[in-house]
Short mmCIF file of C-alpha atoms in Angstrom, two decimals:
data_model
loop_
_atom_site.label_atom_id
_atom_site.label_comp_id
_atom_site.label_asym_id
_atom_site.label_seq_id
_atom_site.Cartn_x
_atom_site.Cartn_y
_atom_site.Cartn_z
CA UNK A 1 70.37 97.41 130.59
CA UNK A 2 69.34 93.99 130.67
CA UNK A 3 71.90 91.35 130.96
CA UNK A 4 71.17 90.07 127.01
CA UNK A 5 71.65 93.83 125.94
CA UNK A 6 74.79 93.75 127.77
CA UNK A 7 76.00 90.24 125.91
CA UNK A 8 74.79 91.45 122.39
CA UNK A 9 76.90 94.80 123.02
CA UNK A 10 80.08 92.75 123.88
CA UNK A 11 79.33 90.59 121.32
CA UNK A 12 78.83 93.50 118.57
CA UNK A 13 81.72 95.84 120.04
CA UNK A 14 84.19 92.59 119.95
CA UNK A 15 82.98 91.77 116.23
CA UNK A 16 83.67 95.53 115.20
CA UNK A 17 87.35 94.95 116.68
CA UNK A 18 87.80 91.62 114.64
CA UNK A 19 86.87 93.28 111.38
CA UNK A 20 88.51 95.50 111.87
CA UNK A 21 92.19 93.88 112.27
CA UNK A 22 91.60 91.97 109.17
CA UNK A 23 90.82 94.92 107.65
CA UNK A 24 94.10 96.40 108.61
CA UNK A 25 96.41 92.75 108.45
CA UNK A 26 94.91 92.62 104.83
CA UNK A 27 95.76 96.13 104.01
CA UNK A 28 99.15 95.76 105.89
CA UNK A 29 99.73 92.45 103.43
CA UNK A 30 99.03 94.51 100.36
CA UNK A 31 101.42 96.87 101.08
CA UNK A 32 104.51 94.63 101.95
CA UNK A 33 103.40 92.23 98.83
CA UNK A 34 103.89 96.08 96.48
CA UNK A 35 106.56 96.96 98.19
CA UNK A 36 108.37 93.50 97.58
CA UNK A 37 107.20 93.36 93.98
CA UNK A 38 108.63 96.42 93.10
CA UNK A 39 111.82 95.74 95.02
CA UNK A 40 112.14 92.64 92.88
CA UNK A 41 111.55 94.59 90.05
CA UNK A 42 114.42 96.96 91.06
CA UNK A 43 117.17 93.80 91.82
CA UNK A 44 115.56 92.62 88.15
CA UNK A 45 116.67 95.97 86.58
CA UNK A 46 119.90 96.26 87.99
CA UNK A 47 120.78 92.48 87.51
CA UNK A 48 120.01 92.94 84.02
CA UNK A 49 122.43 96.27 84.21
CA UNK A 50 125.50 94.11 85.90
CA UNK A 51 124.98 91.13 83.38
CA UNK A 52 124.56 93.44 80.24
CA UNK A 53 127.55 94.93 80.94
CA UNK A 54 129.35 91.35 80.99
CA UNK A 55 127.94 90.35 77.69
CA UNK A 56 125.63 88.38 78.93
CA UNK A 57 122.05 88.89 78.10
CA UNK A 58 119.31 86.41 80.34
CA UNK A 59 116.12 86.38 79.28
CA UNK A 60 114.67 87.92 82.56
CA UNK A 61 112.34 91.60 82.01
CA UNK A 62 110.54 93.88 83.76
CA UNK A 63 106.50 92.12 83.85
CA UNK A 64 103.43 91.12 85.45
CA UNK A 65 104.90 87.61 85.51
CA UNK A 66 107.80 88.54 86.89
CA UNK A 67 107.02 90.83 89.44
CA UNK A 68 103.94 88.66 90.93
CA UNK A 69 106.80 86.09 91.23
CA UNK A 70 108.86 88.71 93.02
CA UNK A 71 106.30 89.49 95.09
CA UNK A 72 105.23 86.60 96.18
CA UNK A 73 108.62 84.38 96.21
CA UNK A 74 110.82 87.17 96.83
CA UNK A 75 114.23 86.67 96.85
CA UNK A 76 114.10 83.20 95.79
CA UNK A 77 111.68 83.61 92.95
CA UNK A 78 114.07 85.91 91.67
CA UNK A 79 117.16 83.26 91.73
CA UNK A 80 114.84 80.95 90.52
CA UNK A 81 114.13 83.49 87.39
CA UNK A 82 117.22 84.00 86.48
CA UNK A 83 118.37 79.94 86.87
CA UNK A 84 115.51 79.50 84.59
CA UNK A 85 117.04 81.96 82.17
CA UNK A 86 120.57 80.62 82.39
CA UNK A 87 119.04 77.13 81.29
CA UNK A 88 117.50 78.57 78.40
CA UNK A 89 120.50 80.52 77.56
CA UNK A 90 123.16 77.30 77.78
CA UNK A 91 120.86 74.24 77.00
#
């Protein structure tokens, strides 16, 4: 093996590795961006569930919208739903 076969095999055994960890980090993304979507859409549900049962009905439902927010805002996206429905409720 020649010393330019030996740098193209490096060079096409190291670019196999780096496709293939964004392969996996992308995949690996996906996965934690469902999984915190549909966590948000749980907290949604049962928010609505706890509020309902005070009376108080906030415009927040179980969507696309909403659970893209979730998903990508998490936590905070969801606060920020709900203040948004609380304006439109008392303004």
């Amino acid at each position: 093996m020649t010393q330019n076969q030996l740098l193209m095999t490096i060079i096409i055994i190291s670019s196999c590795f780096f496709i293939g960890s964004l392969i996996f980090q992308q995949g690996r993304c996906v996965l934690t961006g469902l999984f915190r979507g549909i966590s948000g859409m749980v907290v949604i549900g049962l928010a609505n569930i706890i509020f309902g049962s005070f009376g108080i009905y906030v415009p927040v439902g179980m969507n696309l919208v909403n659970f893209a927010v979730a998903a990508f805002l998490g936590i905070p996206g969801i606060v920020a739903l709900y203040g948004i429905g609380f304006w439109q409720i008392f303004h």
